[in-house]
PDB file of C-alpha atoms in Angstrom:
ATOM      1  CA  TYR A  30      39.727 -19.288  16.389  1.00 78.00           C
ATOM      2  CA  GLY A  31      42.712 -21.597  16.649  1.00 74.00           C
ATOM      3  CA  ILE A  32      44.739 -18.811  18.196  1.00 75.00           C
ATOM      4  CA  GLU A  33      41.840 -17.589  20.339  1.00 77.00           C
ATOM      5  CA  TYR A  34      40.977 -20.978  21.850  1.00 73.00           C
ATOM      6  CA  ARG A  35      44.159 -23.010  21.608  1.00 67.00           C
ATOM      7  CA  ASP A  36      46.881 -20.447  21.098  1.00 67.00           C
ATOM      8  CA  ARG A  37      47.893 -22.332  17.954  1.00 69.00           C
ATOM      9  CA  LEU A  38      46.924 -22.741  14.352  1.00 71.00           C
ATOM     10  CA  LEU A  39      44.894 -25.782  13.350  1.00 79.00           C
ATOM     11  CA  ARG A  40      44.583 -27.335   9.955  1.00 86.00           C
ATOM     12  CA  ILE A  41      41.442 -28.750   8.340  1.00 90.00           C
ATOM     13  CA  ASP A  42      41.766 -32.169   6.724  1.00 92.00           C
ATOM     14  CA  THR A  43      40.827 -32.551   3.057  1.00 93.00           C
ATOM     15  CA  GLU A  44      37.560 -34.412   3.583  1.00 92.00           C
ATOM     16  CA  ALA A  45      36.273 -31.876   6.122  1.00 92.00           C
ATOM     17  CA  LEU A  46      37.247 -29.025   3.807  1.00 92.00           C
ATOM     18  CA  LYS A  47      35.314 -30.631   0.933  1.00 91.00           C
ATOM     19  CA  ILE A  48      32.232 -30.851   3.156  1.00 90.00           C
ATOM     20  CA  LEU A  49      32.579 -27.181   4.150  1.00 91.00           C
ATOM     21  CA  GLU A  50      32.950 -26.187   0.489  1.00 90.00           C
ATOM     22  CA  ARG A  51      29.932 -28.269  -0.589  1.00 86.00           C
ATOM     23  CA  TYR A  52      27.479 -26.700   1.871  1.00 84.00           C
ATOM     24  CA  PRO A  53      25.601 -23.631   0.489  1.00 83.00           C
ATOM     25  CA  TRP A  54      25.793 -21.664   3.792  1.00 84.00           C
ATOM     26  CA  PRO A  55      22.313 -20.110   3.820  1.00 79.00           C
ATOM     27  CA  GLY A  56      23.271 -18.284   7.026  1.00 77.00           C
ATOM     28  CA  ASN A  57      26.269 -16.764   5.212  1.00 84.00           C
ATOM     29  CA  ILE A  58      29.531 -16.035   6.991  1.00 88.00           C
ATOM     30  CA  ARG A  59      28.038 -16.124  10.493  1.00 90.00           C
ATOM     31  CA  GLU A  60      26.915 -19.713  10.039  1.00 90.00           C
ATOM     32  CA  LEU A  61      30.352 -20.683   8.703  1.00 91.00           C
ATOM     33  CA  GLU A  62      32.075 -18.883  11.581  1.00 90.00           C
ATOM     34  CA  ASN A  63      29.919 -20.723  14.139  1.00 91.00           C
ATOM     35  CA  VAL A  64      30.709 -24.107  12.581  1.00 91.00           C
ATOM     36  CA  VAL A  65      34.449 -23.381  12.429  1.00 90.00           C
ATOM     37  CA  GLN A  66      34.484 -22.036  15.983  1.00 89.00           C
ATOM     38  CA  ARG A  67      32.723 -25.163  17.260  1.00 89.00           C
ATOM     39  CA  ALA A  68      35.086 -27.415  15.279  1.00 89.00           C
ATOM     40  CA  VAL A  69      38.141 -25.695  16.754  1.00 87.00           C
ATOM     41  CA  ILE A  70      36.780 -26.123  20.267  1.00 86.00           C
ATOM     42  CA  MET A  71      35.967 -29.804  19.670  1.00 83.00           C
ATOM     43  CA  ALA A  72      39.167 -30.724  17.802  1.00 84.00           C
ATOM     44  CA  ASP A  73      42.033 -32.442  19.541  1.00 82.00           C
ATOM     45  CA  GLY A  74      44.224 -32.274  16.437  1.00 82.00           C
ATOM     46  CA  PRO A  75      43.489 -31.413  12.821  1.00 87.00           C
ATOM     47  CA  ILE A  76      39.825 -30.533  12.231  1.00 89.00           C
ATOM     48  CA  GLY A  77      38.183 -33.576  10.687  1.00 91.00           C
ATOM     49  CA  VAL A  78      34.730 -34.720   9.675  1.00 91.00           C
ATOM     50  CA  LYS A  79      34.078 -35.930  13.234  1.00 90.00           C
ATOM     51  CA  ASN A  80      34.341 -32.297  14.426  1.00 90.00           C
ATOM     52  CA  LEU A  81      31.646 -31.065  12.023  1.00 91.00           C
ATOM     53  CA  PRO A  82      27.926 -30.985  12.846  1.00 88.00           C
ATOM     54  CA  ASP A  83      25.868 -33.914  11.530  1.00 84.00           C
ATOM     55  CA  PHE A  84      23.789 -31.769   9.182  1.00 82.00           C
ATOM     56  CA  LEU A  85      26.911 -31.043   7.119  1.00 86.00           C
ATOM     57  CA  LYS A  86      27.953 -34.671   6.796  1.00 80.00           C
ATOM     58  CA  TYR A  87      25.059 -35.770   4.612  1.00 75.00           C
ATOM     59  CA  ASP A  88      24.906 -34.897   0.938  1.00 66.00           C
ATOM     60  CA  ILE A  89      21.328 -35.523  -0.145  1.00 61.00           C
ATOM     61  CA  ASP A  90      20.803 -34.409  -3.725  1.00 60.00           C
ATOM     62  CA  PHE A  91      17.466 -33.999  -5.407  1.00 54.00           C
ATOM     63  CA  PRO A  92      16.855 -34.096  -9.143  1.00 58.00           C
ATOM     64  CA  GLU A  93      15.227 -31.074 -10.713  1.00 56.00           C
ATOM     65  CA  GLU A  94      11.504 -31.438 -10.180  1.00 58.00           C
ATOM     66  CA  GLU A  95       8.394 -29.616 -11.220  1.00 61.00           C
ATOM     67  CA  PHE A  96       7.020 -26.995  -8.902  1.00 64.00           C
ATOM     68  CA  MET A  97       4.922 -28.388  -6.090  1.00 72.00           C
ATOM     69  CA  PRO A  98       3.358 -27.080  -2.896  1.00 80.00           C
ATOM     70  CA  LEU A  99       5.827 -26.556  -0.063  1.00 81.00           C
ATOM     71  CA  ARG A 100       3.979 -29.095   2.118  1.00 84.00           C
ATOM     72  CA  ASP A 101       4.497 -31.795  -0.542  1.00 84.00           C
ATOM     73  CA  MET A 102       8.152 -30.852  -0.990  1.00 83.00           C
ATOM     74  CA  GLU A 103       8.688 -30.985   2.778  1.00 88.00           C
ATOM     75  CA  ARG A 104       7.033 -34.401   2.984  1.00 87.00           C
ATOM     76  CA  LYS A 105       9.170 -35.707   0.135  1.00 87.00           C
ATOM     77  CA  TYR A 106      12.351 -34.299   1.720  1.00 88.00           C
ATOM     78  CA  ILE A 107      11.555 -35.820   5.110  1.00 92.00           C
ATOM     79  CA  LYS A 108      10.977 -39.211   3.478  1.00 90.00           C
ATOM     80  CA  ARG A 109      14.339 -38.977   1.678  1.00 89.00           C
ATOM     81  CA  VAL A 110      16.138 -38.058   4.897  1.00 90.00           C
ATOM     82  CA  LEU A 111      14.442 -40.930   6.738  1.00 92.00           C
ATOM     83  CA  LEU A 112      15.487 -43.304   3.975  1.00 90.00           C
ATOM     84  CA  HIS A 113      19.056 -41.997   4.207  1.00 89.00           C
ATOM     85  CA  ALA A 114      18.956 -42.415   8.008  1.00 90.00           C
ATOM     86  CA  LYS A 115      17.706 -45.995   7.536  1.00 91.00           C
ATOM     87  CA  GLY A 116      14.478 -45.186   9.405  1.00 92.00           C
ATOM     88  CA  ASN A 117      16.287 -43.822  12.477  1.00 93.00           C
ATOM     89  CA  LYS A 118      14.014 -40.934  13.485  1.00 93.00           C
ATOM     90  CA  THR A 119      16.467 -39.516  16.007  1.00 93.00           C
ATOM     91  CA  ARG A 120      19.210 -39.319  13.352  1.00 90.00           C
ATOM     92  CA  ALA A 121      16.736 -37.917  10.785  1.00 92.00           C
ATOM     93  CA  ALA A 122      15.669 -35.199  13.242  1.00 92.00           C
ATOM     94  CA  GLU A 123      19.341 -34.296  13.807  1.00 90.00           C
ATOM     95  CA  ILE A 124      19.945 -34.018  10.062  1.00 89.00           C
ATOM     96  CA  LEU A 125      16.797 -31.895   9.652  1.00 90.00           C
ATOM     97  CA  GLN A 126      17.804 -29.806  12.692  1.00 90.00           C
ATOM     98  CA  ILE A 127      14.412 -30.267  14.325  1.00 91.00           C
ATOM     99  CA  SER A 128      13.362 -32.070  17.491  1.00 93.00           C
ATOM    100  CA  ARG A 129      12.234 -35.668  17.345  1.00 92.00           C
ATOM    101  CA  LYS A 130       8.809 -34.470  18.536  1.00 94.00           C
ATOM    102  CA  THR A 131       8.554 -32.022  15.600  1.00 93.00           C
ATOM    103  CA  LEU A 132       9.539 -34.794  13.192  1.00 93.00           C
ATOM    104  CA  ARG A 133       6.891 -37.054  14.667  1.00 91.00           C
ATOM    105  CA  GLU A 134       4.271 -34.284  14.268  1.00 91.00           C
ATOM    106  CA  LYS A 135       5.285 -33.737  10.652  1.00 89.00           C
ATOM    107  CA  LEU A 136       5.079 -37.453   9.955  1.00 87.00           C
ATOM    108  CA  ASP A 137       1.530 -37.538  11.393  1.00 83.00           C
TER     109      ASP A 137
END
């Protein structure tokens, strides 16, 4: 993508690379390609954390828990994300990759 969009090779800084390595990539290679393509377009130098989407920047770990209904797990996850976002619903919705309206509906 560096050659395609900038006619040059770009490098990825260490912190951004660690974030890319940490993410499980549920969408497989296509999801990774889309993120890298976007980062190349947005970068004005080496690709850094600022060029990565917000959902990659947050590392929210959960301890192993007993099985529970999906609704309860979703509620618990949303509460953890809101705590991480310091109650900022707009930021929490960005991390969850849902609209603020959908977050509000889930919170109700």
